[in-house]
Amino acid sequence: MSASLAQDNLVNSLKVNASDNSKAAFKFTDVINLENTSVKNQGSSGTCWSYSANSFLESEMIRMGKKPVELSQIFSARNAYVEKGRIYVRMHGAVTLGDGGAFHDVMNMYKKYGAVPQMVYTGLNYGTDKNKFSEMAAIMEAVLAATVKNPNGELTPNWEKAYTAVIDSYLGEVPKSFEYNGKKYTPETFAKEVVGINANDYLEISSLQEYPYYSKFTLLVPDNWSYDQVYNVKINELTEIIDNGLKNGYTVAWAGDVSEKSFSWKNGVAFVPEKKHDTMTAEEKADLFNGPKNEMVVTEEMRQKAFDNYTTTDDHGMHIVGISKDQSGKEYYIVKNSWGATNDYKGYLFMTKEFVKYKTTAIMIHKNAVPAVIAKKLGV
């Protein structure tokens, strides 16, 4: 299944996770709400990782006192697809294809290729007004599959031209230079002079019991096609890092599992119920998102087990921009999504800290946002 179809199926599967009176039953009060750019829609593409990471970079521009630019999410994705194809062939096809990816892909492509404004490179090259990647993904996969079969007995240098030509025929060729606000830039000079972030200042962090804490490990999820490493911290330190960042003006890119029955995109609420969904009555299921509920306390053992048995999967990326409290005083993260402004909170949702402890696969954050005690243990 292509990542774009998987993304459509994920969104459709979540439509049943809703209660009738949710918005009226919650009273959210913002504690911190950091400035961020408008909500976007990734369409039928598995590019949440690029939309959320570029949204994160736009907020970083704001934090640095710059006027934010809507960055081309598909520029990041297109370059990642080229690099992923090279790795796929190098690994004789033993790499996950599709349009999924990770936050480090955006940073790695930023370092290698630069950045461009969205209006310069929309990725809409065949008459659609939203991304629709399934046909492109199928042809990309066919080219790579034919390449690794090696019908000539040795690889020619031409496969990469053919593969890149498929991508560019759907997404458009990347501009070598362009004008922005009356000045001419290349993607590299635009990244340096306008965006102005240092990609080396950002860390990816996760939490798994099976690896030593405060060291780095390779996050073994299918979309980590580049085998990048993340820092390992204890479960409670995940939320400590997020909280410290938000309190000091830093937003956070969040990757994790949203396929839970206790995640409602329609109602804009995600939490960890005390009871398992399959043990709930019909009335409890119908009432799941109608106001604050008690939660299970998530442990490191629970988190590791869910990762091991595939009940926590790396299926979505979003952007944490603040903290809000419900009427009982419990704190939630304010999370910006990339599925358009179609839910109760116009594209945002409220995710509890227990949900984040349980279902996060990784976060990305500026190194200065990490509390000093934890940063020292990590050696950053």
Short mmCIF file of C-alpha atoms in Angstrom, two decimals:
data_model
loop_
_atom_site.label_atom_id
_atom_site.label_comp_id
_atom_site.label_asym_id
_atom_site.label_seq_id
_atom_site.Cartn_x
_atom_site.Cartn_y
_atom_site.Cartn_z
CA MET A 1 0.00 0.00 0.00
CA SER A 2 1.38 3.43 -0.88
CA ALA A 3 1.86 5.92 1.95
CA SER A 4 -0.63 8.28 0.32
CA LEU A 5 -3.35 5.60 0.34
CA ALA A 6 -2.35 4.68 3.89
CA GLN A 7 -2.77 8.31 4.90
CA ASP A 8 -6.24 8.48 3.32
CA ASN A 9 -7.18 5.24 5.07
CA LEU A 10 -5.91 6.58 8.40
CA VAL A 11 -7.99 9.77 8.12
CA ASN A 12 -11.07 7.79 7.08
CA SER A 13 -10.64 5.28 9.92
CA LEU A 14 -10.64 8.11 12.47
CA LYS A 15 -14.02 9.48 11.35
CA VAL A 16 -15.85 7.13 13.71
CA ASN A 17 -13.83 8.38 16.70
CA ALA A 18 -16.17 11.19 17.71
CA SER A 19 -18.77 12.14 20.31
CA ASP A 20 -21.79 14.35 19.70
CA ASN A 21 -21.25 17.06 22.31
CA SER A 22 -17.48 17.18 22.66
CA LYS A 23 -16.81 20.85 21.96
CA ALA A 24 -19.55 21.98 24.33
CA ALA A 25 -18.30 19.60 27.05
CA PHE A 26 -14.69 20.85 27.06
CA LYS A 27 -13.64 24.29 28.28
CA PHE A 28 -10.06 24.87 27.19
CA THR A 29 -8.03 27.83 28.44
CA ASP A 30 -4.67 28.55 26.83
CA VAL A 31 -1.62 28.62 29.09
CA ILE A 32 0.93 29.07 26.29
CA ASN A 33 0.10 29.51 22.60
CA LEU A 34 3.18 30.20 20.49
CA GLU A 35 2.84 31.92 17.15
CA ASN A 36 2.59 29.65 14.14
CA THR A 37 1.60 29.89 10.50
CA SER A 38 -1.74 28.94 8.93
CA VAL A 39 -3.05 25.37 8.91
CA LYS A 40 -2.25 23.52 5.68
CA ASN A 41 -3.65 20.41 4.00
CA GLN A 42 -1.30 17.65 2.86
CA GLY A 43 -4.05 16.16 0.66
CA SER A 44 -3.68 12.55 -0.51
CA SER A 45 0.00 12.26 0.30
CA GLY A 46 2.01 10.73 3.11
CA THR A 47 3.93 13.96 3.64
CA CYS A 48 2.82 14.84 7.20
CA TRP A 49 6.49 14.69 8.24
CA SER A 50 7.35 17.45 5.76
CA TYR A 51 4.30 19.61 6.53
CA SER A 52 4.85 19.43 10.29
CA ALA A 53 8.63 19.93 10.13
CA ASN A 54 8.28 22.89 7.75
CA SER A 55 5.56 24.37 10.00
CA PHE A 56 8.06 23.93 12.85
CA LEU A 57 10.74 25.79 10.82
CA GLU A 58 8.28 28.60 10.10
CA SER A 59 7.68 28.98 13.86
CA GLU A 60 11.44 28.94 14.37
CA MET A 61 11.69 31.90 11.98
CA ILE A 62 9.09 33.73 14.09
CA ARG A 63 10.99 32.88 17.31
CA MET A 64 14.15 34.31 15.76
CA GLY A 65 12.38 37.57 14.96
CA LYS A 66 12.04 36.90 11.24
CA LYS A 67 8.97 37.25 9.08
CA PRO A 68 7.92 33.66 8.39
CA VAL A 69 7.73 32.33 4.84
CA GLU A 70 5.46 29.43 3.91
CA LEU A 71 8.15 26.96 2.96
CA SER A 72 7.61 24.45 0.19
CA GLN A 73 6.78 21.18 1.89
CA ILE A 74 7.00 19.34 -1.42
CA PHE A 75 10.49 20.70 -2.13
CA SER A 76 11.67 18.88 1.02
CA ALA A 77 9.71 15.78 0.05
CA ARG A 78 10.85 15.73 -3.57
CA ASN A 79 14.52 15.86 -2.58
CA ALA A 80 13.98 13.18 0.05
CA TYR A 81 12.40 10.91 -2.58
CA VAL A 82 15.49 11.28 -4.78
CA GLU A 83 17.76 10.40 -1.85
CA LYS A 84 15.50 7.54 -0.76
CA GLY A 85 15.66 6.06 -4.27
CA ARG A 86 19.47 6.04 -4.10
CA ILE A 87 19.40 4.27 -0.73
CA TYR A 88 16.77 1.80 -2.02
CA VAL A 89 18.99 0.78 -4.93
CA ARG A 90 22.12 0.71 -2.75
CA MET A 91 20.26 -1.62 -0.33
CA HIS A 92 19.00 -3.89 -3.16
CA GLY A 93 15.41 -2.91 -2.42
CA ALA A 94 15.53 -3.56 1.35
CA VAL A 95 14.12 -0.13 2.27
CA THR A 96 10.53 1.00 2.71
CA LEU A 97 9.25 3.06 -0.21
CA GLY A 98 6.21 5.33 -0.38
CA ASP A 99 5.96 9.00 0.52
CA GLY A 100 6.49 8.67 4.28
CA GLY A 101 9.47 10.15 6.04
CA ALA A 102 10.82 11.70 9.22
CA PHE A 103 11.68 15.13 10.61
CA HIS A 104 15.39 14.58 10.04
CA ASP A 105 14.63 14.17 6.33
CA VAL A 106 13.52 17.82 6.22
CA MET A 107 16.64 18.92 8.08
CA ASN A 108 18.93 16.76 5.96
CA MET A 109 17.37 18.05 2.73
CA TYR A 110 17.59 21.63 4.05
CA LYS A 111 21.32 21.14 4.65
CA LYS A 112 21.95 19.57 1.23
CA TYR A 113 19.47 21.37 -1.05
CA GLY A 114 18.34 24.53 0.75
CA ALA A 115 14.74 25.74 0.84
CA VAL A 116 12.23 27.55 -1.37
CA PRO A 117 8.91 29.31 -0.73
CA GLN A 118 5.79 27.24 -1.31
CA MET A 119 4.61 29.61 -4.06
CA VAL A 120 7.82 28.92 -6.00
CA TYR A 121 7.47 25.14 -5.83
CA THR A 122 3.93 23.92 -5.15
CA GLY A 123 4.38 20.34 -6.35
CA LEU A 124 1.05 20.67 -8.16
CA ASN A 125 2.18 19.98 -11.69
CA TYR A 126 -0.78 18.18 -13.26
CA GLY A 127 -3.92 20.21 -12.67
CA THR A 128 -4.86 19.31 -9.10
CA ASP A 129 -5.25 21.85 -6.31
CA LYS A 130 -4.14 19.35 -3.63
CA ASN A 131 -1.44 16.69 -3.44
CA LYS A 132 -2.43 13.36 -4.94
CA PHE A 133 0.58 11.06 -4.95
CA SER A 134 -0.61 7.48 -5.45
CA GLU A 135 0.00 7.23 -9.20
CA MET A 136 3.41 8.88 -8.89
CA ALA A 137 4.37 6.56 -6.01
CA ALA A 138 3.38 3.45 -8.01
CA ILE A 139 5.50 4.49 -11.00
CA MET A 140 8.46 5.48 -8.79
CA GLU A 141 8.31 2.06 -7.16
CA ALA A 142 8.12 0.31 -10.54
CA VAL A 143 11.25 2.11 -11.79
CA LEU A 144 13.20 1.22 -8.67
CA ALA A 145 11.96 -2.40 -8.67
CA ALA A 146 13.12 -2.79 -12.27
CA THR A 147 16.49 -1.26 -11.38
CA VAL A 148 17.27 -3.62 -8.49
CA LYS A 149 16.33 -6.63 -10.67
CA ASN A 150 19.44 -5.60 -12.63
CA PRO A 151 18.38 -6.97 -16.03
CA ASN A 152 21.59 -5.74 -17.72
CA GLY A 153 23.81 -7.67 -15.32
CA GLU A 154 25.26 -4.43 -14.00
CA LEU A 155 23.58 -1.13 -13.16
CA THR A 156 23.71 1.68 -15.68
CA PRO A 157 23.97 5.31 -14.53
CA ASN A 158 20.67 6.03 -16.31
CA TRP A 159 18.25 4.57 -13.77
CA GLU A 160 18.57 7.64 -11.56
CA LYS A 161 17.74 9.97 -14.48
CA ALA A 162 14.64 7.90 -15.24
CA TYR A 163 13.59 7.82 -11.58
CA THR A 164 14.09 11.56 -11.07
CA ALA A 165 12.25 12.28 -14.33
CA VAL A 166 9.18 10.44 -12.96
CA ILE A 167 9.22 12.55 -9.79
CA ASP A 168 9.71 15.80 -11.67
CA SER A 169 7.00 15.02 -14.22
CA TYR A 170 4.50 14.89 -11.33
CA LEU A 171 5.88 17.49 -8.94
CA GLY A 172 7.66 19.82 -11.36
CA GLU A 173 11.35 20.52 -11.84
CA VAL A 174 13.07 22.31 -8.98
CA PRO A 175 14.01 25.89 -9.87
CA LYS A 176 17.73 26.60 -9.98
CA SER A 177 16.98 30.23 -9.07
CA PHE A 178 13.90 32.36 -8.38
CA GLU A 179 12.81 35.81 -7.32
CA TYR A 180 11.38 36.51 -3.89
CA ASN A 181 10.44 40.02 -2.73
CA GLY A 182 12.32 41.51 -5.65
CA LYS A 183 15.58 39.67 -5.01
CA LYS A 184 17.05 36.66 -6.82
CA TYR A 185 17.91 33.55 -4.83
CA THR A 186 18.97 29.96 -5.28
CA PRO A 187 17.47 27.40 -2.88
CA GLU A 188 20.79 27.42 -1.01
CA THR A 189 21.01 31.22 -0.67
CA PHE A 190 17.32 31.44 0.30
CA ALA A 191 17.88 28.95 3.12
CA LYS A 192 20.93 30.84 4.34
CA GLU A 193 19.76 34.44 3.94
CA VAL A 194 15.98 34.29 4.46
CA VAL A 195 15.19 31.20 6.55
CA GLY A 196 18.45 31.50 8.46
CA ILE A 197 18.27 28.45 10.71
CA ASN A 198 21.23 26.20 11.48
CA ALA A 199 20.07 22.63 10.88
CA ASN A 200 22.76 21.32 13.23
CA ASP A 201 21.03 23.03 16.19
CA TYR A 202 18.12 20.55 16.19
CA LEU A 203 17.81 17.23 17.99
CA GLU A 204 15.51 14.25 17.55
CA ILE A 205 14.59 12.57 20.82
CA SER A 206 12.71 9.39 21.71
CA SER A 207 12.29 7.09 24.71
CA LEU A 208 12.67 3.31 24.67
CA GLN A 209 13.65 1.04 27.55
CA GLU A 210 15.60 -1.34 25.34
CA TYR A 211 18.42 1.17 24.74
CA PRO A 212 20.72 2.91 27.24
CA TYR A 213 19.32 6.26 28.34
CA TYR A 214 21.20 9.43 27.31
CA SER A 215 22.80 7.67 24.33
CA LYS A 216 21.76 7.64 20.67
CA PHE A 217 20.07 4.76 18.88
CA THR A 218 18.68 4.04 15.41
CA LEU A 219 14.90 4.38 15.59
CA LEU A 220 13.64 1.19 13.96
CA VAL A 221 10.53 2.38 12.17
CA PRO A 222 9.88 1.79 8.45
CA ASP A 223 10.02 5.48 7.50
CA ASN A 224 13.54 5.89 8.91
CA TRP A 225 14.97 4.92 5.53
CA SER A 226 18.15 6.93 6.19
CA TYR A 227 18.84 5.10 9.48
CA ASP A 228 19.27 8.36 11.38
CA GLN A 229 19.77 8.18 15.13
CA VAL A 230 17.79 9.79 17.95
CA TYR A 231 18.64 10.58 21.56
CA ASN A 232 17.10 8.34 24.23
CA VAL A 233 15.57 9.84 27.39
CA LYS A 234 13.27 8.54 30.13
CA ILE A 235 9.53 8.68 29.52
CA ASN A 236 8.83 11.61 31.88
CA GLU A 237 11.71 13.54 30.35
CA LEU A 238 9.94 13.55 27.00
CA THR A 239 7.23 15.83 28.41
CA GLU A 240 9.75 17.74 30.56
CA ILE A 241 11.64 18.64 27.39
CA ILE A 242 8.47 19.66 25.54
CA ASP A 243 7.26 21.74 28.51
CA ASN A 244 10.62 23.47 28.91
CA GLY A 245 10.73 24.26 25.21
CA LEU A 246 7.22 25.72 25.10
CA LYS A 247 7.81 27.80 28.25
CA ASN A 248 10.90 29.28 26.61
CA GLY A 249 9.30 30.06 23.26
CA TYR A 250 10.29 26.92 21.32
CA THR A 251 7.69 24.83 19.49
CA VAL A 252 8.16 21.08 18.98
CA ALA A 253 7.75 18.74 16.00
CA TRP A 254 5.93 15.57 17.14
CA ALA A 255 5.82 12.14 15.48
CA GLY A 256 3.75 9.25 16.74
CA ASP A 257 0.70 7.04 16.62
CA VAL A 258 -2.75 8.56 16.04
CA SER A 259 -4.55 5.35 15.09
CA GLU A 260 -5.91 4.95 18.64
CA LYS A 261 -9.64 4.78 19.41
CA SER A 262 -8.97 7.52 21.97
CA PHE A 263 -7.67 9.92 19.30
CA SER A 264 -10.48 11.96 17.76
CA TRP A 265 -9.56 14.18 14.84
CA LYS A 266 -13.16 15.38 14.50
CA ASN A 267 -13.40 16.41 18.17
CA GLY A 268 -9.77 17.48 18.42
CA VAL A 269 -8.97 15.48 21.56
CA ALA A 270 -6.50 12.67 22.33
CA PHE A 271 -6.00 10.95 25.70
CA VAL A 272 -5.35 7.54 27.33
CA PRO A 273 -8.59 6.11 28.82
CA GLU A 274 -8.50 4.13 32.07
CA LYS A 275 -10.31 1.24 30.35
CA LYS A 276 -9.37 -0.52 27.12
CA HIS A 277 -11.73 0.32 24.28
CA ASP A 278 -12.87 -3.27 23.76
CA THR A 279 -14.03 -3.47 27.41
CA MET A 280 -16.12 -0.29 27.24
CA THR A 281 -19.91 -0.29 27.03
CA ALA A 282 -21.61 1.28 24.01
CA GLU A 283 -22.52 4.25 26.23
CA GLU A 284 -18.91 4.72 27.36
CA LYS A 285 -17.69 4.61 23.75
CA ALA A 286 -20.29 7.19 22.68
CA ASP A 287 -19.29 9.45 25.57
CA LEU A 288 -15.53 9.04 25.10
CA PHE A 289 -14.84 12.60 23.95
CA ASN A 290 -17.65 14.40 25.78
CA GLY A 291 -15.57 16.30 28.32
CA PRO A 292 -12.53 15.47 30.50
CA LYS A 293 -11.98 11.85 31.54
CA ASN A 294 -9.66 10.11 34.00
CA GLU A 295 -6.56 8.63 32.41
CA MET A 296 -4.31 5.65 32.81
CA VAL A 297 -0.81 6.48 34.10
CA VAL A 298 1.60 5.41 31.37
CA THR A 299 4.79 3.57 32.36
CA GLU A 300 8.03 2.92 30.51
CA GLU A 301 7.06 -0.78 30.35
CA MET A 302 3.71 0.06 28.71
CA ARG A 303 5.40 2.34 26.22
CA GLN A 304 8.03 -0.24 25.24
CA LYS A 305 5.45 -3.03 24.95
CA ALA A 306 3.21 -0.93 22.68
CA PHE A 307 6.18 -0.16 20.43
CA ASP A 308 7.23 -3.81 20.36
CA ASN A 309 3.79 -5.23 19.53
CA TYR A 310 2.92 -2.67 16.81
CA THR A 311 0.13 -0.98 18.79
CA THR A 312 2.31 2.13 18.67
CA THR A 313 3.20 2.80 15.05
CA ASP A 314 4.94 5.75 13.44
CA ASP A 315 1.98 6.92 11.39
CA HIS A 316 1.76 10.71 11.68
CA GLY A 317 3.68 13.92 12.27
CA MET A 318 2.28 17.15 13.76
CA HIS A 319 3.47 20.39 15.39
CA ILE A 320 3.10 21.17 19.12
CA VAL A 321 2.61 24.92 19.56
CA GLY A 322 1.32 25.40 23.11
CA ILE A 323 -0.30 24.20 26.33
CA SER A 324 -3.95 24.50 27.32
CA LYS A 325 -5.94 23.50 30.43
CA ASP A 326 -9.39 21.96 30.58
CA GLN A 327 -11.98 22.94 33.21
CA SER A 328 -10.52 20.39 35.66
CA GLY A 329 -7.07 21.99 35.42
CA LYS A 330 -5.44 19.17 33.43
CA GLU A 331 -2.89 20.30 30.85
CA TYR A 332 -2.98 19.33 27.17
CA TYR A 333 -0.62 20.16 24.34
CA ILE A 334 -2.03 22.36 21.58
CA VAL A 335 -1.17 20.51 18.38
CA LYS A 336 -1.32 21.84 14.82
CA ASN A 337 -2.22 19.23 12.18
CA SER A 338 -1.95 19.25 8.36
CA TRP A 339 -5.34 17.84 7.42
CA GLY A 340 -6.95 21.21 6.73
CA ALA A 341 -9.16 23.25 9.08
CA THR A 342 -11.89 20.61 9.08
CA ASN A 343 -12.35 19.63 12.73
CA ASP A 344 -13.92 21.24 15.82
CA TYR A 345 -10.84 23.43 16.42
CA LYS A 346 -10.10 24.48 12.83
CA GLY A 347 -7.09 22.25 12.30
CA TYR A 348 -5.77 22.07 15.87
CA LEU A 349 -6.29 19.47 18.58
CA PHE A 350 -5.64 18.95 22.30
CA MET A 351 -3.43 16.02 23.29
CA THR A 352 -2.84 14.98 26.90
CA LYS A 353 0.63 14.48 28.32
CA GLU A 354 -0.13 10.81 29.03
CA PHE A 355 -0.99 10.31 25.34
CA VAL A 356 2.30 11.95 24.37
CA LYS A 357 4.24 9.73 26.81
CA TYR A 358 2.52 6.64 25.42
CA LYS A 359 2.33 7.28 21.69
CA THR A 360 5.30 9.46 20.72
CA THR A 361 7.83 7.84 18.40
CA ALA A 362 10.10 10.92 18.27
CA ILE A 363 10.17 14.68 18.75
CA MET A 364 12.40 17.30 17.15
CA ILE A 365 13.38 20.43 19.06
CA HIS A 366 16.09 23.10 19.20
CA LYS A 367 18.97 22.01 21.42
CA ASN A 368 18.62 25.15 23.57
CA ALA A 369 15.06 24.10 24.48
CA VAL A 370 16.29 21.00 26.33
CA PRO A 371 16.51 21.51 30.13
CA ALA A 372 20.15 22.02 31.17
CA VAL A 373 20.24 18.91 33.40
CA ILE A 374 19.03 16.65 30.57
CA ALA A 375 21.20 18.39 27.95
CA LYS A 376 24.25 17.71 30.11
CA LYS A 377 23.36 13.99 30.33
CA LEU A 378 22.95 13.89 26.54
CA GLY A 379 26.22 15.72 26.00
CA VAL A 380 24.67 18.45 23.86
#
